[in-house]
PDB file of C-alpha atoms in Angstrom:
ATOM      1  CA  UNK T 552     -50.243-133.064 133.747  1.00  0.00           C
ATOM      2  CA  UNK T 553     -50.634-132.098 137.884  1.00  0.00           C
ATOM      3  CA  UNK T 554     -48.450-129.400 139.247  1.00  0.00           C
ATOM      4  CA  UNK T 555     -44.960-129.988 140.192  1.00  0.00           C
ATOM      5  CA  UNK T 556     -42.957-128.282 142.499  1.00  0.00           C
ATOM      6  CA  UNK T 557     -39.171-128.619 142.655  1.00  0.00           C
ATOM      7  CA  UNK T 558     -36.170-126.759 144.508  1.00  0.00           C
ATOM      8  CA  UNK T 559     -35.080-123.903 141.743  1.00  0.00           C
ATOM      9  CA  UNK T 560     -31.253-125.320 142.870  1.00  0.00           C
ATOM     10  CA  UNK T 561     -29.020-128.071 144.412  1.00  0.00           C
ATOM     11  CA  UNK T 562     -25.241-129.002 145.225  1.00  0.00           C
ATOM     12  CA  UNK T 563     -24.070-132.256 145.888  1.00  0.00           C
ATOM     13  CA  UNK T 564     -20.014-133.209 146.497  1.00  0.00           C
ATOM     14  CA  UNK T 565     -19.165-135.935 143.986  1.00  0.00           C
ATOM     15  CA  UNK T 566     -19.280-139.632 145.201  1.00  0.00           C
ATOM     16  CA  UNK T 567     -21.885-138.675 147.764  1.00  0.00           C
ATOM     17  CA  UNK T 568     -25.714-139.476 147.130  1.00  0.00           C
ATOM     18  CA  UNK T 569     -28.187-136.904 145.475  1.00  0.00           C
ATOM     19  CA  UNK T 570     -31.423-136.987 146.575  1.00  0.00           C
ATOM     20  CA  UNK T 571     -33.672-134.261 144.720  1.00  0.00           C
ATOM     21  CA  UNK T 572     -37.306-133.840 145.562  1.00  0.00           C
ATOM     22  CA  UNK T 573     -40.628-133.298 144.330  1.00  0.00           C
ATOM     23  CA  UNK T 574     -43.981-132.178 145.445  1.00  0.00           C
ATOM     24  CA  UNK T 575     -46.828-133.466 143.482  1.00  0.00           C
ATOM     25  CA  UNK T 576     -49.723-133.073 145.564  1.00  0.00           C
ATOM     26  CA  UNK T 577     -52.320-132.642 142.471  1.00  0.00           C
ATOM     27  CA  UNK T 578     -51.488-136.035 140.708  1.00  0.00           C
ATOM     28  CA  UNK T 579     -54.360-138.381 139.563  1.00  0.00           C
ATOM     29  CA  UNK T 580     -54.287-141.842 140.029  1.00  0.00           C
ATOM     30  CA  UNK T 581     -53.615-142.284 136.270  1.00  0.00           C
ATOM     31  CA  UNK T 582     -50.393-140.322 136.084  1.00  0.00           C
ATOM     32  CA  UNK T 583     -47.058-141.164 136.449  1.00  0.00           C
ATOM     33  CA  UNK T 584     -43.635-139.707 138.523  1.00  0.00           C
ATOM     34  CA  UNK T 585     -41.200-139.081 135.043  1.00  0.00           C
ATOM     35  CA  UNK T 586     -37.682-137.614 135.901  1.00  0.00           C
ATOM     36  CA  UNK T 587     -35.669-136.221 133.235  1.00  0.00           C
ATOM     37  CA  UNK T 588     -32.487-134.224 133.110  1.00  0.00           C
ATOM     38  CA  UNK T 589     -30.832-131.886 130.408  1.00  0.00           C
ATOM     39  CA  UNK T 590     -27.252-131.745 130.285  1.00  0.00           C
ATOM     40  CA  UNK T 591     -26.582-128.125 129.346  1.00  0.00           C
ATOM     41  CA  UNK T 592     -28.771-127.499 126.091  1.00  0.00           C
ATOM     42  CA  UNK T 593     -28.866-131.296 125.042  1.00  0.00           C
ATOM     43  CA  UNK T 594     -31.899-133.059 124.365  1.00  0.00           C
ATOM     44  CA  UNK T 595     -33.490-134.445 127.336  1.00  0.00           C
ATOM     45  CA  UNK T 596     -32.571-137.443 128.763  1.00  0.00           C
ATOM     46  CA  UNK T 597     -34.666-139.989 130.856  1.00  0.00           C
ATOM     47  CA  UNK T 598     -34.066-140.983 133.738  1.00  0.00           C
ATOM     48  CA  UNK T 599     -36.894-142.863 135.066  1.00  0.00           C
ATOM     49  CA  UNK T 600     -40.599-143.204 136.314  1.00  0.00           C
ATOM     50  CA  UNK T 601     -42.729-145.148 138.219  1.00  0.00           C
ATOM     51  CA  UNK T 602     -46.652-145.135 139.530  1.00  0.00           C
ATOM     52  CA  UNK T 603     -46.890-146.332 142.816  1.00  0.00           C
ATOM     53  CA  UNK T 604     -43.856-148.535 143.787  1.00  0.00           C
ATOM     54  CA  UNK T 605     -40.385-147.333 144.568  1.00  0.00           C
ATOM     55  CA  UNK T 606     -38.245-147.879 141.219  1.00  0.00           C
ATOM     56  CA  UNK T 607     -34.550-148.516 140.695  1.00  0.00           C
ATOM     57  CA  UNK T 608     -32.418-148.805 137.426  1.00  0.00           C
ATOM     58  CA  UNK T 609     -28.820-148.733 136.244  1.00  0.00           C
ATOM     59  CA  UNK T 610     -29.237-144.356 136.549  1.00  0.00           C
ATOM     60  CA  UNK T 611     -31.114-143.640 139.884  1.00  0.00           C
ATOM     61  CA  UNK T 612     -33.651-144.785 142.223  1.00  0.00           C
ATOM     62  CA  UNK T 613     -37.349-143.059 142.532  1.00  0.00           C
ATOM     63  CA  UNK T 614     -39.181-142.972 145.649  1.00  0.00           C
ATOM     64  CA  UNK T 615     -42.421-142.182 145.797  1.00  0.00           C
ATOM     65  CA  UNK T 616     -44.298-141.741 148.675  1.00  0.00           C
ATOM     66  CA  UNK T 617     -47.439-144.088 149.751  1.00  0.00           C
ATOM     67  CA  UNK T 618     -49.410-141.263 149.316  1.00  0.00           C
ATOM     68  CA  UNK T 619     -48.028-140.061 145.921  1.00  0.00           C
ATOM     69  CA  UNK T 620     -47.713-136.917 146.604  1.00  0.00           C
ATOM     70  CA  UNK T 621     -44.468-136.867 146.387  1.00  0.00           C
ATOM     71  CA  UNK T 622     -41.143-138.212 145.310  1.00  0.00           C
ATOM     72  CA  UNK T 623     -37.494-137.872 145.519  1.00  0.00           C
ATOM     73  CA  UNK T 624     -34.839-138.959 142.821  1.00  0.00           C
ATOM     74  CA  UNK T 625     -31.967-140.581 144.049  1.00  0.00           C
ATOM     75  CA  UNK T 626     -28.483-140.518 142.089  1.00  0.00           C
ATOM     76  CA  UNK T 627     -26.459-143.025 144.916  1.00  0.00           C
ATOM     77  CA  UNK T 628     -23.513-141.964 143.668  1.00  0.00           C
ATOM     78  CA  UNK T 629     -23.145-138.025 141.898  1.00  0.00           C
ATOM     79  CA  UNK T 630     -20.451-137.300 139.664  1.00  0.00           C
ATOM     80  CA  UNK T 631     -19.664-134.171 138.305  1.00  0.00           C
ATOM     81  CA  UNK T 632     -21.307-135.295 134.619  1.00  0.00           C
ATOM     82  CA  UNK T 633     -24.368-135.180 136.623  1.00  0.00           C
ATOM     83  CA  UNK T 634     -24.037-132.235 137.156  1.00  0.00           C
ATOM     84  CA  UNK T 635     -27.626-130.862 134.912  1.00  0.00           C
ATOM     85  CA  UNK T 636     -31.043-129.924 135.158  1.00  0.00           C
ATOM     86  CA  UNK T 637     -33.397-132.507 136.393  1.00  0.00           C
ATOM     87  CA  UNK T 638     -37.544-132.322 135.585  1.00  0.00           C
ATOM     88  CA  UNK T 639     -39.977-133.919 137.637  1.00  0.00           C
ATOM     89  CA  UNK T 640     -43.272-134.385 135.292  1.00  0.00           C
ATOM     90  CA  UNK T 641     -46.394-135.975 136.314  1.00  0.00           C
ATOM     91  CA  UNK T 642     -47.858-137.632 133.218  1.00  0.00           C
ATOM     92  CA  UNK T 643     -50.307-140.153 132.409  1.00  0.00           C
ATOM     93  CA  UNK T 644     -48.128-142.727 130.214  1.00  0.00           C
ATOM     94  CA  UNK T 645     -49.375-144.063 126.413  1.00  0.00           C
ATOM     95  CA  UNK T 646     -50.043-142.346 123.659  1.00  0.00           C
ATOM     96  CA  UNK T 647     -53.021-141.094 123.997  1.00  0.00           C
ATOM     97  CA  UNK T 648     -51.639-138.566 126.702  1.00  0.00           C
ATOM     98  CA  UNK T 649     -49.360-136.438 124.415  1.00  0.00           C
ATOM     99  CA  UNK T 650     -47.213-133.687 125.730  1.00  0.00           C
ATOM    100  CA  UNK T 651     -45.233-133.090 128.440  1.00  0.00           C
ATOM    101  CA  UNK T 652     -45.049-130.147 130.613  1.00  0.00           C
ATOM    102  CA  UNK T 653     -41.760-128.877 131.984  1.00  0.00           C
ATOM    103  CA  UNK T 654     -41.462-126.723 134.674  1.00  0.00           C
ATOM    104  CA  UNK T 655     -38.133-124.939 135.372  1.00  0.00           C
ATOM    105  CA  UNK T 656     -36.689-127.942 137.165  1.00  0.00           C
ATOM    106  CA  UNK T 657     -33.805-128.245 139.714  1.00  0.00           C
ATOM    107  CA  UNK T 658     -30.170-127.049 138.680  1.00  0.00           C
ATOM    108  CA  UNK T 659     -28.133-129.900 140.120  1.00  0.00           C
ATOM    109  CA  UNK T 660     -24.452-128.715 140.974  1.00  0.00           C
ATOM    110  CA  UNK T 661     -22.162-131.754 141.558  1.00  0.00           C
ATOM    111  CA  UNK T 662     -18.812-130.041 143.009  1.00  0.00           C
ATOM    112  CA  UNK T 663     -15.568-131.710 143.547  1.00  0.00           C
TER     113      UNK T 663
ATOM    114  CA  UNK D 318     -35.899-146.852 124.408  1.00  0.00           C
ATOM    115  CA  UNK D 319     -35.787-145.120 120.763  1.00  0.00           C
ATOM    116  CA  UNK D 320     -32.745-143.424 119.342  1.00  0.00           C
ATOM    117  CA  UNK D 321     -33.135-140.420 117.523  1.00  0.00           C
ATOM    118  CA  UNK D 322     -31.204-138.036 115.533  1.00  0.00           C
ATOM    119  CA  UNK D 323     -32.035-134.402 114.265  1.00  0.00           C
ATOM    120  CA  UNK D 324     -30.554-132.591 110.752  1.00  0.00           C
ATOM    121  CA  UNK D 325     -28.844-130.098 111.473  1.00  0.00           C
ATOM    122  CA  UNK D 326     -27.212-130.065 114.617  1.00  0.00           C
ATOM    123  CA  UNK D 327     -26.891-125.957 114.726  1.00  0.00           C
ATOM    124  CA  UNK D 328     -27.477-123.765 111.895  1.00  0.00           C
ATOM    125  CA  UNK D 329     -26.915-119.795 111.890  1.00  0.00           C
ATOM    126  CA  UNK D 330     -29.789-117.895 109.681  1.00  0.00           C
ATOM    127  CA  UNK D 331     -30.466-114.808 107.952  1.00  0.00           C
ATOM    128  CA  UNK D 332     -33.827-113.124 109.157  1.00  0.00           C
ATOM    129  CA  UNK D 333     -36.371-113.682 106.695  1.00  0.00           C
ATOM    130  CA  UNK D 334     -35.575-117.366 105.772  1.00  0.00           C
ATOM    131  CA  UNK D 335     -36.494-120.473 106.600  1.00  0.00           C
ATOM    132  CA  UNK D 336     -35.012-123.681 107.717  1.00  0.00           C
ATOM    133  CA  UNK D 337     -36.250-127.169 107.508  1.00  0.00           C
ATOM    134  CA  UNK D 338     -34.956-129.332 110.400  1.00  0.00           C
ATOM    135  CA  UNK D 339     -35.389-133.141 109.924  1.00  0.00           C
ATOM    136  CA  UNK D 340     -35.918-136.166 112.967  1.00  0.00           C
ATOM    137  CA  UNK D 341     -35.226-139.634 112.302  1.00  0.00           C
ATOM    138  CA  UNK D 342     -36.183-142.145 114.954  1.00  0.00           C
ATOM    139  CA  UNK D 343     -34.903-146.021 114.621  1.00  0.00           C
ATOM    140  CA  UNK D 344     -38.531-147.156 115.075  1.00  0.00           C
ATOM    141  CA  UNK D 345     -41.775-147.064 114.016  1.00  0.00           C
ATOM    142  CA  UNK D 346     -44.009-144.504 116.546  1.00  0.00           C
ATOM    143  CA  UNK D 347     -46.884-143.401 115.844  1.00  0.00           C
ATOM    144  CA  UNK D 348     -46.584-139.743 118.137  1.00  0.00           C
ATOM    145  CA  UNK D 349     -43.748-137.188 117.061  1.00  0.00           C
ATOM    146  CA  UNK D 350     -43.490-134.161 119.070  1.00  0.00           C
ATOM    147  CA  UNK D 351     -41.948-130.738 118.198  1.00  0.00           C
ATOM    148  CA  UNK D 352     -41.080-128.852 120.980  1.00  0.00           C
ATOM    149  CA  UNK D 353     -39.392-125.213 121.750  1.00  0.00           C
ATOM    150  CA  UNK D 354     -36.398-124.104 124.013  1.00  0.00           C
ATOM    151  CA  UNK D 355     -36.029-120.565 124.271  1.00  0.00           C
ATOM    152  CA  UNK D 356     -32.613-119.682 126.011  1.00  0.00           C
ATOM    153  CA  UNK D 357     -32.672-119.771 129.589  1.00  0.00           C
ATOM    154  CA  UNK D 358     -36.290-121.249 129.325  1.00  0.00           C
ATOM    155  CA  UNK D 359     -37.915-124.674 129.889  1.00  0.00           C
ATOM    156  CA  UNK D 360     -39.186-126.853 126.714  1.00  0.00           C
ATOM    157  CA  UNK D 361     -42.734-125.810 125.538  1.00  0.00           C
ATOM    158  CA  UNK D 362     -44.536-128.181 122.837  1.00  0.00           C
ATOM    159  CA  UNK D 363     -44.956-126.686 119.368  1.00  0.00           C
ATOM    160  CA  UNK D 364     -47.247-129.652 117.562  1.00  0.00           C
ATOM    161  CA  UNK D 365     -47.859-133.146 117.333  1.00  0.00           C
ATOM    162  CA  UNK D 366     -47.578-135.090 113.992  1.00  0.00           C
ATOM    163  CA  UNK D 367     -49.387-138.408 113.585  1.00  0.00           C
ATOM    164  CA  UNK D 368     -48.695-140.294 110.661  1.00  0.00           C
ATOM    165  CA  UNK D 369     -51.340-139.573 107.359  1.00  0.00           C
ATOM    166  CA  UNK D 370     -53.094-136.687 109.312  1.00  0.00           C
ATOM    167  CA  UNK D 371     -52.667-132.791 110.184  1.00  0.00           C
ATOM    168  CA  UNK D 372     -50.206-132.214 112.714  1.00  0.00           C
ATOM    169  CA  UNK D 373     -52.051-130.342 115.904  1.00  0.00           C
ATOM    170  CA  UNK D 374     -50.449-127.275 117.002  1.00  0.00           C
ATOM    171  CA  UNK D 375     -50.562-125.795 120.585  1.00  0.00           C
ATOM    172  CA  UNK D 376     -51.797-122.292 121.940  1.00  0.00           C
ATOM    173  CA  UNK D 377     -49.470-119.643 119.821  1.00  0.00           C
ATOM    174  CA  UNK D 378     -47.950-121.694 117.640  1.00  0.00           C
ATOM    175  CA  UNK D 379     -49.752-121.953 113.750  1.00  0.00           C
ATOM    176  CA  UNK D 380     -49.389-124.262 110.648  1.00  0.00           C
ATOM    177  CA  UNK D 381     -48.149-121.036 108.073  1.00  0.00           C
ATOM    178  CA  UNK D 382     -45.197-120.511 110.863  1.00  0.00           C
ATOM    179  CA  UNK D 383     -44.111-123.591 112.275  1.00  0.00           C
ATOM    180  CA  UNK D 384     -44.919-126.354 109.343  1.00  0.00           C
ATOM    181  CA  UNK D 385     -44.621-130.045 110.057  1.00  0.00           C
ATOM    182  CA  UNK D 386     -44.572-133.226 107.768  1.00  0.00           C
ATOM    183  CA  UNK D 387     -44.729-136.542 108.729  1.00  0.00           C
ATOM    184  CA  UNK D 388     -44.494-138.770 105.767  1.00  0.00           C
ATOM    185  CA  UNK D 389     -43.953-142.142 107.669  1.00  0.00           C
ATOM    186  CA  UNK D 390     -43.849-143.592 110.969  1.00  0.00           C
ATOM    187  CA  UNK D 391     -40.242-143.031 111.483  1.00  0.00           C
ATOM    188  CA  UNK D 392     -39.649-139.352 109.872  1.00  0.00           C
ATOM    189  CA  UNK D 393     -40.835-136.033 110.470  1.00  0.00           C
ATOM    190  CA  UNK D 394     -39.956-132.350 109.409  1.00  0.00           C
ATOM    191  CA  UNK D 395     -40.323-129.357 111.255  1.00  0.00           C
ATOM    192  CA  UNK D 396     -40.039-125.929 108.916  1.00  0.00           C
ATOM    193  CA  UNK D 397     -39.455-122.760 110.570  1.00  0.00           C
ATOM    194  CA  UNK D 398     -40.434-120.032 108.446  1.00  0.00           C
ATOM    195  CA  UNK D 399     -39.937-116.627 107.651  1.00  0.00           C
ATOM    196  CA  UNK D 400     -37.311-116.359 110.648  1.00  0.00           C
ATOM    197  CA  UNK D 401     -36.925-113.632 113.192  1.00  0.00           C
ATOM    198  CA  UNK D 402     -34.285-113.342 115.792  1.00  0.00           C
ATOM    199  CA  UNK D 403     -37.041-114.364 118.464  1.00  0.00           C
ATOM    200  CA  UNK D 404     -37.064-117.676 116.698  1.00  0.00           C
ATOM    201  CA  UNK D 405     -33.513-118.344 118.078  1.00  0.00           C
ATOM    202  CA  UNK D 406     -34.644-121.308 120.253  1.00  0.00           C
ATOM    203  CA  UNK D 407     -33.065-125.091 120.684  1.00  0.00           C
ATOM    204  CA  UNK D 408     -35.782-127.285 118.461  1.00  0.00           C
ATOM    205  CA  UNK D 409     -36.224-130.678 119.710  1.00  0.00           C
ATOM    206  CA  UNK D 410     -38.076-134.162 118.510  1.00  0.00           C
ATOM    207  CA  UNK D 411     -39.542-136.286 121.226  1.00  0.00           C
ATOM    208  CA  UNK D 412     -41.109-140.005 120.459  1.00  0.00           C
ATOM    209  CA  UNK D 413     -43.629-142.098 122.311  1.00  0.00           C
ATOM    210  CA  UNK D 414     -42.372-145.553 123.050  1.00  0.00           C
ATOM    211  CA  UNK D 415     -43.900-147.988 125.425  1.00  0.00           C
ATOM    212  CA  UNK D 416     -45.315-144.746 127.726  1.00  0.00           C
ATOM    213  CA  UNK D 417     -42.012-142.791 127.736  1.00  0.00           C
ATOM    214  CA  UNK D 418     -41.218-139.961 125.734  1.00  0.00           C
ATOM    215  CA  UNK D 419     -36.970-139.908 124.040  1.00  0.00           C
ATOM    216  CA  UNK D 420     -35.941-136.853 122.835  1.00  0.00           C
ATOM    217  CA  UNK D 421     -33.652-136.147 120.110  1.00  0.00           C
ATOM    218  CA  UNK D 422     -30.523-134.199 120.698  1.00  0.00           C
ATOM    219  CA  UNK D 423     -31.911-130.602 119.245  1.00  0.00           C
ATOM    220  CA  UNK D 424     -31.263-128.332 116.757  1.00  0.00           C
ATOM    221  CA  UNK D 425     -29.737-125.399 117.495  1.00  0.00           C
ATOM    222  CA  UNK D 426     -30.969-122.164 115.862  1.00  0.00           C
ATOM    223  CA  UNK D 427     -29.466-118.785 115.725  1.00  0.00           C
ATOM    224  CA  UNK D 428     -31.604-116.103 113.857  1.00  0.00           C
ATOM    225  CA  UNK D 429     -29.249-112.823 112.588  1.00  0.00           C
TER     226      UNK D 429
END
């Protein structure tokens, strides 16, 4: 998995967008943008992930640059049970790539 | 998506002991993944168990400490043995579906 590179720490007021970024200058053209987040000491959760295109589900939107080297999660609308650490992971999808490797993440504080 | 659950959800042990901790996914995979959360650290991948072979272990993590079975495509075990109070981690099952990884919810160990 490339290098990622995220802010140690974030706030965001609730009901405002989050946008949380990542560096991933490293990435190969196989690899994808993953974004999870860990609600204090629960298993992580996805979030999404996308190669080249900007992405958008039901969670968050992912924008990725054109020249992928980076990427910023979007949560349009924070609440304060967002409030969690969120991964950024650069990882060739499928099976045959195996683990992932978490950095330290961002500490996303959502505050009234 | 998969769901999975982990047996047991927390457990507090005596040093010297060990604990088997179980992971049930709702679907056949055919990657498990074992990995570590020491408190106040990121996760860090202990093994990977494929189905009818030997489960491959990462850099400073061995077979006689850190058993794994993996009896079918939906089950896996994950023995910690001979406990120390370092052990006292979160231990969590992650799954390989369609070229995301879903993690379980974790298991919870405190070592006395």
């Amino acid at each position: 998995d490339a290098k990622t590179t995220q802010p140690p720490s974030m706030d965001c007021a609730e009901g405002r967008a989050a946008n949380l970024p990542c560096n991933h200058s490293t990435i190969s053209g196989n690899e994808y943008v993953y974004w999870y987040r860990q609600i204090h000491s629960q298993g992580p959760q996805y979030i999404i992930h996308g190669l080249k295109n900007n992405e958008t589900n039901e969670m968050a939107s992912l924008i990725i640059t054109e020249d992928r080297k980076s990427s910023t999660l979007i949560l349009p609308h924070a609440t304060l049970r967002d409030t969690a650490v969120y991964y950024c992971i650069a990882h060739a999808g499928g099976t045959s790539y195996g683990k992932l490797t978490f950095g330290q993440g961002t500490i996303l504080t959502v505050h009234p | 998506s998969a769901v999975i659950s982990q047996k047991p959800s927390r457990d507090i042990c005596q040093r010297g002991t060990s604990l088997t901790i179980q992971c049930q996914v709702d679907s056949q995979v055919t990657m498990m993944f074992w990995y570590r959360q020491q408190p106040g650290q990121s996760l860090t991948l202990i093994a990977t168990a494929n189905q009818g072979s030997e489960a491959t272990y990462e850099s400073g993590f061995v077979i006689d400490k850190f058993p794994i079975s993996r009896p079918n495509l939906t089950f896996s075990t994950l023995t910690v043995s001979n406990m120390s109070p370092e052990d006292s981690s979160i231990y969590l099952c992650s799954v390989e579906n369609q070229e995301t990884q879903y993690f379980g919810p974790g298991t919870r160990l405190l070592v006395l």
